[in-house]
Amino acid sequence: VQLQASGGGLVQPGGSLRLSCAATRYDLRDVAIAWFRQAPGKEREGVACISSMDGIARYRDSVKGRLTISRDNAGGPVWLQMNSLNPEDTAVYYCAARRFARPSFCTIDSGDYRNWGQGTLVTVSS
């Protein structure tokens, strides 16, 4: 599956953005989707994931309550709604996909994912 992440941009602290992870001619309900980010000089870290079945979501502790992952019930994009953004959220954000053996499962461990989209840059600055 070829993924495409979009929706990044420049936002002021406290602002919001919604990222989108889409695939062409592929039903994303068949796979778990995770969002990762990589800030300059730092390692890639997982922030959220959503399972293929039931839409069970998991989050990195530092983003709980601010970021929400959701999926289109018709098999379209998976979104990452980001609220109350702060400069520490500045990073390139990537989405990744995998069909896990357990459909109600997902992880935010980058080593568990095989299909990656290109990144979209989020800059939080005044």
GROMACS .gro file of C-alpha atoms in nm:
model
  126
    1VAL     CA    1   0.000   0.000   0.000
    2GLN     CA    2   0.133   0.341  -0.095
    3LEU     CA    3   0.061   0.601   0.168
    4GLN     CA    4   0.057   0.975   0.139
    5ALA     CA    5   0.067   1.204   0.441
    6SER     CA    6  -0.049   1.562   0.412
    7GLY     CA    7  -0.179   1.852   0.615
    8GLY     CA    8   0.138   1.981   0.773
    9GLY     CA    9   0.225   2.346   0.793
   10LEU     CA   10   0.318   2.635   1.016
   11VAL     CA   11   0.099   2.694   1.319
   12GLN     CA   12   0.129   2.912   1.626
   13PRO     CA   13   0.161   2.763   1.973
   14GLY     CA   14  -0.180   2.661   2.099
   15GLY     CA   15  -0.307   2.610   1.748
   16SER     CA   16  -0.441   2.303   1.569
   17LEU     CA   17  -0.372   2.102   1.258
   18ARG     CA   18  -0.525   1.792   1.106
   19LEU     CA   19  -0.299   1.554   0.924
   20SER     CA   20  -0.428   1.306   0.670
   21CYS     CA   21  -0.290   0.969   0.566
   22ALA     CA   22  -0.439   0.847   0.241
   23ALA     CA   23  -0.386   0.564  -0.003
   24THR     CA   24  -0.476   0.534  -0.368
   25ARG     CA   25  -0.709   0.249  -0.461
   26TYR     CA   26  -0.666   0.082  -0.124
   27ASP     CA   27  -0.910   0.034   0.160
   28LEU     CA   28  -0.728   0.149   0.471
   29ARG     CA   29  -0.971  -0.042   0.690
   30ASP     CA   30  -0.764  -0.351   0.607
   31VAL     CA   31  -0.461  -0.226   0.797
   32ALA     CA   32  -0.356  -0.068   1.119
   33ILE     CA   33  -0.223   0.285   1.073
   34ALA     CA   34   0.025   0.460   1.296
   35TRP     CA   35   0.160   0.812   1.303
   36PHE     CA   36   0.522   0.880   1.383
   37ARG     CA   37   0.727   1.195   1.403
   38GLN     CA   38   1.090   1.286   1.382
   39ALA     CA   39   1.220   1.614   1.512
   40PRO     CA   40   1.557   1.753   1.399
   41GLY     CA   41   1.838   1.567   1.567
   42LYS     CA   42   1.605   1.322   1.738
   43GLU     CA   43   1.495   0.967   1.677
   44ARG     CA   44   1.164   0.883   1.518
   45GLU     CA   45   0.892   0.825   1.776
   46GLY     CA   46   0.543   0.689   1.753
   47VAL     CA   47   0.259   0.915   1.860
   48ALA     CA   48  -0.063   0.729   1.781
   49CYS     CA   49  -0.205   0.424   1.611
   50ILE     CA   50  -0.545   0.285   1.520
   51SER     CA   51  -0.633  -0.077   1.462
   52SER     CA   52  -0.793  -0.206   1.146
   53MET     CA   53  -1.093  -0.347   1.331
   54ASP     CA   54  -1.296  -0.155   1.586
   55GLY     CA   55  -1.077   0.151   1.547
   56ILE     CA   56  -0.899   0.092   1.875
   57ALA     CA   57  -0.650   0.373   1.930
   58ARG     CA   58  -0.329   0.398   2.129
   59TYR     CA   59  -0.129   0.709   2.209
   60ARG     CA   60   0.208   0.815   2.331
   61ASP     CA   61   0.168   0.946   2.684
   62SER     CA   62   0.299   1.291   2.599
   63VAL     CA   63   0.026   1.352   2.339
   64LYS     CA   64  -0.275   1.205   2.519
   65GLY     CA   65  -0.558   1.454   2.534
   66ARG     CA   66  -0.412   1.667   2.255
   67LEU     CA   67  -0.388   1.433   1.958
   68THR     CA   68  -0.671   1.218   1.827
   69ILE     CA   69  -0.640   0.953   1.559
   70SER     CA   70  -0.945   0.848   1.364
   71ARG     CA   71  -1.033   0.676   1.040
   72ASP     CA   72  -1.285   0.717   0.764
   73ASN     CA   73  -1.541   0.437   0.805
   74ALA     CA   74  -1.560   0.404   0.427
   75GLY     CA   75  -1.198   0.302   0.400
   76GLY     CA   76  -1.060   0.643   0.315
   77PRO     CA   77  -0.805   0.849   0.503
   78VAL     CA   78  -0.682   0.818   0.857
   79TRP     CA   79  -0.654   1.151   1.032
   80LEU     CA   80  -0.447   1.286   1.315
   81GLN     CA   81  -0.616   1.582   1.479
   82MET     CA   82  -0.358   1.782   1.672
   83ASN     CA   83  -0.470   2.044   1.921
   84SER     CA   84  -0.290   2.265   2.172
   85LEU     CA   85   0.027   2.236   1.972
   86ASN     CA   86   0.355   2.349   2.124
   87PRO     CA   87   0.704   2.395   1.978
   88GLU     CA   88   0.803   2.047   2.098
   89ASP     CA   89   0.555   1.907   1.846
   90THR     CA   90   0.762   2.044   1.560
   91ALA     CA   91   0.869   1.749   1.346
   92VAL     CA   92   0.821   1.566   1.022
   93TYR     CA   93   0.517   1.344   1.066
   94TYR     CA   94   0.489   1.008   0.890
   95CYS     CA   95   0.214   0.755   0.863
   96ALA     CA   96   0.274   0.382   0.832
   97ALA     CA   97   0.060   0.076   0.776
   98ARG     CA   98   0.061  -0.289   0.860
   99ARG     CA   99  -0.184  -0.575   0.857
  100PHE     CA  100  -0.137  -0.738   1.195
  101ALA     CA  101  -0.245  -1.094   1.268
  102ARG     CA  102  -0.479  -0.953   1.531
  103PRO     CA  103  -0.712  -0.700   1.365
  104SER     CA  104  -0.786  -0.520   1.692
  105PHE     CA  105  -0.419  -0.448   1.749
  106CYS     CA  106  -0.177  -0.171   1.670
  107THR     CA  107   0.151  -0.044   1.807
  108ILE     CA  108   0.351   0.277   1.797
  109ASP     CA  109   0.680   0.093   1.757
  110SER     CA  110   0.833   0.192   1.424
  111GLY     CA  111   0.999  -0.147   1.390
  112ASP     CA  112   0.659  -0.310   1.356
  113TYR     CA  113   0.568  -0.126   1.036
  114ARG     CA  114   0.667  -0.208   0.682
  115ASN     CA  115   0.483   0.045   0.468
  116TRP     CA  116   0.562   0.410   0.510
  117GLY     CA  117   0.444   0.727   0.347
  118GLN     CA  118   0.650   1.036   0.287
  119GLY     CA  119   0.653   1.284   0.571
  120THR     CA  120   0.468   1.609   0.618
  121LEU     CA  121   0.636   1.889   0.810
  122VAL     CA  122   0.467   2.044   1.112
  123THR     CA  123   0.624   2.360   1.249
  124VAL     CA  124   0.491   2.515   1.568
  125SER     CA  125   0.630   2.861   1.611
  126SER     CA  126   0.522   3.214   1.687
   0.00000   0.00000   0.00000
